[in-house]
CSV table of C-alpha atoms in Angstrom, one decimal:
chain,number,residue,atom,x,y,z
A,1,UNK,CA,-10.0,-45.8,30.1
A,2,UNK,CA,-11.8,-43.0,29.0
A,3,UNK,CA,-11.3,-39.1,29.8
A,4,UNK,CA,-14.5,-37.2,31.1
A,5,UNK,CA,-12.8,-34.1,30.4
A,6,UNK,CA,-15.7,-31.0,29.7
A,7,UNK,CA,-14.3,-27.8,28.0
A,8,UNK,CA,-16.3,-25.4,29.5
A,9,UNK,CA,-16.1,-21.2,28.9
A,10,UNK,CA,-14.2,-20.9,32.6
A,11,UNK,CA,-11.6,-24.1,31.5
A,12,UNK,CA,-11.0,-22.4,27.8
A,13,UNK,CA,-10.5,-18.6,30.0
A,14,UNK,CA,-7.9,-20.4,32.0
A,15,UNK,CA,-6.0,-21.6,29.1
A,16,UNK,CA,-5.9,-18.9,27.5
A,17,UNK,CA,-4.5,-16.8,30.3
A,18,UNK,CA,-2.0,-19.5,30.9
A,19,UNK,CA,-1.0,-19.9,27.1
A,20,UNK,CA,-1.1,-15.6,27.8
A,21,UNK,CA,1.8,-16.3,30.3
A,22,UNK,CA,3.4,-18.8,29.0
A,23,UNK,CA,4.1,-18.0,25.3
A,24,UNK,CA,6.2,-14.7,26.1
A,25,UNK,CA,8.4,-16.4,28.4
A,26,UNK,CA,8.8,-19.5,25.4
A,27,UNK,CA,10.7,-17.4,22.9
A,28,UNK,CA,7.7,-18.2,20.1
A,29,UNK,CA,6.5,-14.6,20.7
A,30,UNK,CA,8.5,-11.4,20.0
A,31,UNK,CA,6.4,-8.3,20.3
A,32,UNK,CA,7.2,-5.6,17.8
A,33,UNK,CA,9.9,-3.2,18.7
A,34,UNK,CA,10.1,0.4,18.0
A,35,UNK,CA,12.4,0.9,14.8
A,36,UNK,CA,15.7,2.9,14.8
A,37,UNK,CA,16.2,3.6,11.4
A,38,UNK,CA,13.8,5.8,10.0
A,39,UNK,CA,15.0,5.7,6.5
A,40,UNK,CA,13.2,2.7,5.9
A,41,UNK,CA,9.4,1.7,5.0
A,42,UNK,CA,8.1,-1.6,5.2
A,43,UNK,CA,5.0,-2.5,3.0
A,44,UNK,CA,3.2,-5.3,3.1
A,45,UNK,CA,1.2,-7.0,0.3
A,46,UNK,CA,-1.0,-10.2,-0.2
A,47,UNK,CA,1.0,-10.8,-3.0
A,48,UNK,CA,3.8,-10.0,-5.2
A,49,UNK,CA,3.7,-6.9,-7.5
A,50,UNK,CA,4.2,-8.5,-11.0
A,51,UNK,CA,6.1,-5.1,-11.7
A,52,UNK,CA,6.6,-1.5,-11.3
A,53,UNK,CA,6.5,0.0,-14.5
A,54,UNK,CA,3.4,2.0,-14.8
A,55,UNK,CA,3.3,2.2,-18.5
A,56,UNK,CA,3.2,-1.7,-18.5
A,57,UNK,CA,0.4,-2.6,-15.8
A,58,UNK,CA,-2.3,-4.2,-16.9
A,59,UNK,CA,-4.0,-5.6,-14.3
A,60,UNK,CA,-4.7,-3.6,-10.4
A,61,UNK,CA,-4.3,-4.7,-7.0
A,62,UNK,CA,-1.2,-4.8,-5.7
A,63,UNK,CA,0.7,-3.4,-8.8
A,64,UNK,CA,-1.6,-0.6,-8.4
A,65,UNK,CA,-0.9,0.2,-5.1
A,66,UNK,CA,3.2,0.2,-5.4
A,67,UNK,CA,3.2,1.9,-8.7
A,68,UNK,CA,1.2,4.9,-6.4
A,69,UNK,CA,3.7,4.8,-4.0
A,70,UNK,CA,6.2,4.9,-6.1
A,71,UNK,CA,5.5,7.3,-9.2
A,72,UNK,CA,3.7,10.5,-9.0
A,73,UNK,CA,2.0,11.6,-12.2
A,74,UNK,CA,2.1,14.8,-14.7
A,75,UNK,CA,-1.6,15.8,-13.2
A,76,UNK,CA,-3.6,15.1,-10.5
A,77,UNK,CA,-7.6,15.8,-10.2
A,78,UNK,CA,-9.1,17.9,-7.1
A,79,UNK,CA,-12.0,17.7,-5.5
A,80,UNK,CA,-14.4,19.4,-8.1
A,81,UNK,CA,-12.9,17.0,-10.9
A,82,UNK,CA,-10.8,19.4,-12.6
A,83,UNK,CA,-7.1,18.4,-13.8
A,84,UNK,CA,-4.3,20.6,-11.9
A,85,UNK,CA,-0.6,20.7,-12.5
A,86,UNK,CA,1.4,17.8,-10.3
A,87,UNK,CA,4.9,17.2,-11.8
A,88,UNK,CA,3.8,18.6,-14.9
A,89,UNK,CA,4.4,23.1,-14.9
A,90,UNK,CA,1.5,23.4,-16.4
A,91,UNK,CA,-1.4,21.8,-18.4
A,92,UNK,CA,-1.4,21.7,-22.2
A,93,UNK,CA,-3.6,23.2,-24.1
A,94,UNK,CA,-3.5,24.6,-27.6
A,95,UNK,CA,-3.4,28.0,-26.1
A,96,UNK,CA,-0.4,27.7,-24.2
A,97,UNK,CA,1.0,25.4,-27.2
A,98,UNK,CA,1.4,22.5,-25.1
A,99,UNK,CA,-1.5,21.0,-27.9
A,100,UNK,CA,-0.2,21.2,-31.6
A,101,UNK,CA,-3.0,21.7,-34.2
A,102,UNK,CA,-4.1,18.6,-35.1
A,103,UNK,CA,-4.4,17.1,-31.6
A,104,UNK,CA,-1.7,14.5,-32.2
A,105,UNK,CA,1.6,16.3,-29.9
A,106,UNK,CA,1.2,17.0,-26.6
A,107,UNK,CA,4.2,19.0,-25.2
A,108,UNK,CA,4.4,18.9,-21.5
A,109,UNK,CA,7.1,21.4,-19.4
A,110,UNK,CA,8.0,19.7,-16.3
């Protein structure tokens, strides 16, 4: 015996608003609920950092994006592209002495 069952746009509306109905009452769907403990941050990747040093990345992506959230660095850039003092006091130069002589020692004040 054979079915001569159509899906049509009105048959796949109705199951859709039934599945709408029925799934909350099944226990398969939990909506989100607010959070008590703001202490906490979730963050979600596509995949796993490979680490969080930030001396030792070598590739981007997702180890990119923790290491940012994570560390801050010595200097950050603004709008104009200039360098300007982040964790670092001030920026070297050979003025202040933060560059020796020959280039080769940077001394930074935090």
């Amino acid at each position: 015996m054979t079915s001569n069952f159509i899906m049509n746009r009105r048959t796949l509306l109705k199951g859709a608003a039934a599945s709408g109905l029925i799934l909350p009452a099944t226990g398969l769907y939990t909506p989100a609920l607010a959070q008590s403990n703001r202490e906490r941050v979730i963050f979600a990747t596509t995949q796993e950092p490979v680490q969080f040093n930030p001396l030792l990345y070598a590739n981007g992506g997702t180890d990119t994006i923790v290491e940012a959230l994570v560390f801050d660095a010595l200097w950050d850039i603004d709008e104009k592209g200039n360098f300007i003092p982040n964790l670092a006091a001030e920026l070297p130069t050979r003025e202040n002495g933060g560059i020796s002589e020959d280039g080769k020692t940077w001394k930074i004040n935090l």
